[in-house]
PDB file of C-alpha atoms in Angstrom:
ATOM      1  CA  MET A   1      12.604  -3.081 -17.985  1.00 46.00           C
ATOM      2  CA  ILE A   2      10.256  -4.728 -15.494  1.00 49.00           C
ATOM      3  CA  SER A   3      11.055  -3.789 -11.941  1.00 49.00           C
ATOM      4  CA  PRO A   4      12.395  -6.572  -9.729  1.00 51.00           C
ATOM      5  CA  SER A   5       9.869  -8.630  -7.835  1.00 52.00           C
ATOM      6  CA  HIS A   6       9.111  -7.711  -4.279  1.00 51.00           C
ATOM      7  CA  ASP A   7       7.395  -9.947  -1.815  1.00 53.00           C
ATOM      8  CA  ALA A   8       4.305  -8.683  -0.013  1.00 48.00           C
ATOM      9  CA  SER A   9       6.218  -7.727   3.132  1.00 53.00           C
ATOM     10  CA  ASP A  10       8.509  -5.395   1.134  1.00 54.00           C
ATOM     11  CA  ALA A  11       5.498  -3.517  -0.241  1.00 51.00           C
ATOM     12  CA  VAL A  12       3.367  -3.168   2.903  1.00 61.00           C
ATOM     13  CA  ASP A  13       4.416   0.432   3.520  1.00 67.00           C
ATOM     14  CA  GLY A  14       3.551   1.426  -0.030  1.00 74.00           C
ATOM     15  CA  ILE A  15       0.208  -0.335  -0.235  1.00 79.00           C
ATOM     16  CA  HIS A  16      -1.546   2.406   1.712  1.00 78.00           C
ATOM     17  CA  ASP A  17      -0.048   5.009  -0.614  1.00 82.00           C
ATOM     18  CA  VAL A  18      -1.189   3.038  -3.650  1.00 85.00           C
ATOM     19  CA  CYS A  19      -4.735   2.830  -2.286  1.00 84.00           C
ATOM     20  CA  ALA A  20      -4.804   6.551  -1.464  1.00 84.00           C
ATOM     21  CA  HIS A  21      -5.471   7.689  -5.055  1.00 91.00           C
ATOM     22  CA  TRP A  22      -8.764   6.923  -6.790  1.00 91.00           C
ATOM     23  CA  THR A  23      -7.114   6.118 -10.148  1.00 93.00           C
ATOM     24  CA  ARG A  24      -4.851   3.540  -8.518  1.00 93.00           C
ATOM     25  CA  ARG A  25      -7.817   2.057  -6.638  1.00 92.00           C
ATOM     26  CA  ARG A  26      -9.674   1.691  -9.954  1.00 92.00           C
ATOM     27  CA  LEU A  27      -6.543   0.187 -11.484  1.00 94.00           C
ATOM     28  CA  LEU A  28      -6.303  -2.353  -8.657  1.00 93.00           C
ATOM     29  CA  ARG A  29      -9.906  -3.384  -9.321  1.00 92.00           C
ATOM     30  CA  VAL A  30      -9.053  -4.007 -12.989  1.00 93.00           C
ATOM     31  CA  LEU A  31      -5.896  -5.936 -12.102  1.00 94.00           C
ATOM     32  CA  ARG A  32      -7.749  -8.113  -9.589  1.00 91.00           C
ATOM     33  CA  THR A  33      -8.718 -10.608 -12.293  1.00 89.00           C
ATOM     34  CA  ARG A  34      -5.524 -10.483 -14.367  1.00 91.00           C
ATOM     35  CA  SER A  35      -1.997 -11.698 -13.922  1.00 94.00           C
ATOM     36  CA  GLU A  36      -0.704  -9.789 -16.943  1.00 97.00           C
ATOM     37  CA  THR A  37      -2.079  -6.989 -19.126  1.00 97.00           C
ATOM     38  CA  THR A  38      -0.965  -3.859 -20.944  1.00 96.00           C
ATOM     39  CA  LEU A  39      -1.193  -0.147 -20.366  1.00 95.00           C
ATOM     40  CA  GLU A  40      -3.411   0.218 -23.436  1.00 92.00           C
ATOM     41  CA  ALA A  41      -5.846  -2.486 -22.309  1.00 93.00           C
ATOM     42  CA  VAL A  42      -6.141  -1.032 -18.805  1.00 94.00           C
ATOM     43  CA  ALA A  43      -6.657   2.510 -20.111  1.00 92.00           C
ATOM     44  CA  ALA A  44      -9.306   1.344 -22.561  1.00 88.00           C
ATOM     45  CA  GLU A  45     -11.196  -0.449 -19.806  1.00 88.00           C
ATOM     46  CA  LEU A  46     -10.954   2.423 -17.340  1.00 89.00           C
ATOM     47  CA  VAL A  47     -12.006   5.080 -19.853  1.00 86.00           C
ATOM     48  CA  GLY A  48     -14.653   2.931 -21.476  1.00 74.00           C
ATOM     49  CA  THR A  49     -16.499   2.510 -18.199  1.00 55.00           C
ATOM     50  CA  GLU A  50     -16.792   6.237 -17.517  1.00 52.00           C
ATOM     51  CA  ASN A  51     -16.372   8.320 -20.657  1.00 51.00           C
ATOM     52  CA  ASP A  52     -17.798   6.266 -23.505  1.00 57.00           C
ATOM     53  CA  GLY A  53     -14.217   5.637 -24.617  1.00 54.00           C
ATOM     54  CA  ARG A  54     -13.536   9.205 -25.814  1.00 69.00           C
ATOM     55  CA  PRO A  55     -10.058   9.319 -27.373  1.00 76.00           C
ATOM     56  CA  ALA A  56      -8.953  12.503 -25.570  1.00 80.00           C
ATOM     57  CA  GLU A  57      -9.850  11.014 -22.191  1.00 83.00           C
ATOM     58  CA  ARG A  58      -8.091   7.774 -23.024  1.00 84.00           C
ATOM     59  CA  THR A  59      -4.939   9.619 -24.058  1.00 87.00           C
ATOM     60  CA  ARG A  60      -5.000  11.721 -20.878  1.00 90.00           C
ATOM     61  CA  LEU A  61      -5.381   8.593 -18.751  1.00 92.00           C
ATOM     62  CA  GLU A  62      -2.653   6.708 -20.622  1.00 93.00           C
ATOM     63  CA  VAL A  63      -0.249   9.603 -20.001  1.00 95.00           C
ATOM     64  CA  ALA A  64      -1.119   9.691 -16.277  1.00 96.00           C
ATOM     65  CA  LEU A  65      -0.759   5.909 -15.985  1.00 97.00           C
ATOM     66  CA  TYR A  66       2.516   5.848 -17.934  1.00 96.00           C
ATOM     67  CA  HIS A  67       4.225   8.749 -16.163  1.00 96.00           C
ATOM     68  CA  TRP A  68       2.794   8.607 -12.673  1.00 96.00           C
ATOM     69  CA  HIS A  69       0.569   5.784 -11.462  1.00 96.00           C
ATOM     70  CA  LEU A  70       2.242   2.688 -12.938  1.00 97.00           C
ATOM     71  CA  PRO A  71       5.826   3.766 -12.109  1.00 96.00           C
ATOM     72  CA  LYS A  72       4.760   4.629  -8.556  1.00 94.00           C
ATOM     73  CA  MET A  73       3.085   1.250  -8.109  1.00 94.00           C
ATOM     74  CA  ALA A  74       6.133  -0.513  -9.582  1.00 94.00           C
ATOM     75  CA  ASP A  75       8.560   1.451  -7.389  1.00 92.00           C
ATOM     76  CA  LEU A  76       6.545   0.369  -4.359  1.00 89.00           C
ATOM     77  CA  GLY A  77       6.618  -3.251  -5.551  1.00 88.00           C
ATOM     78  CA  VAL A  78       2.848  -3.525  -5.927  1.00 91.00           C
ATOM     79  CA  ILE A  79       3.104  -4.397  -9.636  1.00 94.00           C
ATOM     80  CA  GLU A  80       5.777  -5.173 -12.176  1.00 97.00           C
ATOM     81  CA  TYR A  81       5.736  -2.690 -15.037  1.00 97.00           C
ATOM     82  CA  ASP A  82       7.779  -2.348 -18.215  1.00 97.00           C
ATOM     83  CA  PRO A  83       7.295   1.169 -19.613  1.00 96.00           C
ATOM     84  CA  GLU A  84       8.930   0.245 -22.934  1.00 96.00           C
ATOM     85  CA  SER A  85       6.415  -2.481 -23.761  1.00 96.00           C
ATOM     86  CA  GLY A  86       3.570  -1.235 -21.565  1.00 95.00           C
ATOM     87  CA  ARG A  87       3.347  -4.679 -19.967  1.00 98.00           C
ATOM     88  CA  ILE A  88       1.951  -4.879 -16.440  1.00 98.00           C
ATOM     89  CA  ARG A  89       2.230  -7.982 -14.250  1.00 98.00           C
ATOM     90  CA  THR A  90       0.635  -8.577 -10.913  1.00 96.00           C
ATOM     91  CA  ASN A  91       2.374 -10.227  -7.970  1.00 93.00           C
ATOM     92  CA  GLU A  92       1.673 -11.165  -4.355  1.00 90.00           C
ATOM     93  CA  ALA A  93       1.898  -7.502  -3.323  1.00 88.00           C
ATOM     94  CA  THR A  94      -0.828  -6.666  -5.877  1.00 91.00           C
ATOM     95  CA  ARG A  95      -3.054  -9.237  -4.202  1.00 89.00           C
ATOM     96  CA  ALA A  96      -2.198  -7.804  -0.768  1.00 87.00           C
ATOM     97  CA  ALA A  97      -3.125  -4.312  -2.009  1.00 89.00           C
ATOM     98  CA  TRP A  98      -6.403  -5.658  -3.379  1.00 91.00           C
ATOM     99  CA  ARG A  99      -7.205  -7.302  -0.008  1.00 90.00           C
ATOM    100  CA  LEU A 100      -6.478  -4.018   1.780  1.00 88.00           C
ATOM    101  CA  LEU A 101      -8.652  -2.102  -0.675  1.00 89.00           C
ATOM    102  CA  ARG A 102     -11.501  -4.585  -0.256  1.00 89.00           C
ATOM    103  CA  ALA A 103     -11.247  -4.388   3.556  1.00 89.00           C
ATOM    104  CA  ARG A 104     -11.214  -0.581   3.357  1.00 83.00           C
ATOM    105  CA  GLU A 105     -14.326  -0.550   1.174  1.00 85.00           C
ATOM    106  CA  GLU A 106     -16.126  -2.979   3.519  1.00 87.00           C
ATOM    107  CA  THR A 107     -15.247  -0.763   6.489  1.00 86.00           C
ATOM    108  CA  VAL A 108     -16.613   2.312   4.715  1.00 84.00           C
ATOM    109  CA  ARG A 109     -19.822   0.456   3.773  1.00 85.00           C
ATOM    110  CA  SER A 110     -20.227  -0.776   7.338  1.00 86.00           C
ATOM    111  CA  ALA A 111     -19.688   2.716   8.761  1.00 86.00           C
ATOM    112  CA  ARG A 112     -22.294   4.130   6.359  1.00 86.00           C
ATOM    113  CA  ASN A 113     -24.782   1.440   7.369  1.00 88.00           C
ATOM    114  CA  ASP A 114     -24.117   2.066  11.077  1.00 82.00           C
ATOM    115  CA  GLY A 115     -24.671   5.794  10.598  1.00 70.00           C
ATOM    116  CA  ARG A 116     -28.216   5.458   9.288  1.00 63.00           C
TER     117      ARG A 116
END
C-alpha cells in the first residue's frame, strides 16, 4: 500500500539521508519530471543510461530499488511507493529533496570553479 503523504516539513530530516546515496540522487533526477511512474520504468531508465540496458544490471537495480531505496524514501516521506504495484508518486517532499540536491550540486560546482 502507498505510504501516507507527508508534507515537506515532516521529511526535512530525511532529505539529507535520501541525497546521501548516489542511486537515490539519480532516482531523484529521474523523478524530477514525473508525478507518477513505476519501478520498472525507473529501473529501465537508470540502467539504460549507463549499462546499455543489460538485463542482469536491470534486475540487480530493480532488486535494490524494491528492497532498499524506494522503501527508505517512502519511510522518510520523500515519495509515495506501493511495493505491490511498483507505483511511485512524487509529492512536495520529493520537490524539496530535488531543490536540496540541485543546491548541493551547484555548491560543488562553485567550489570546483573557485579552486582552479
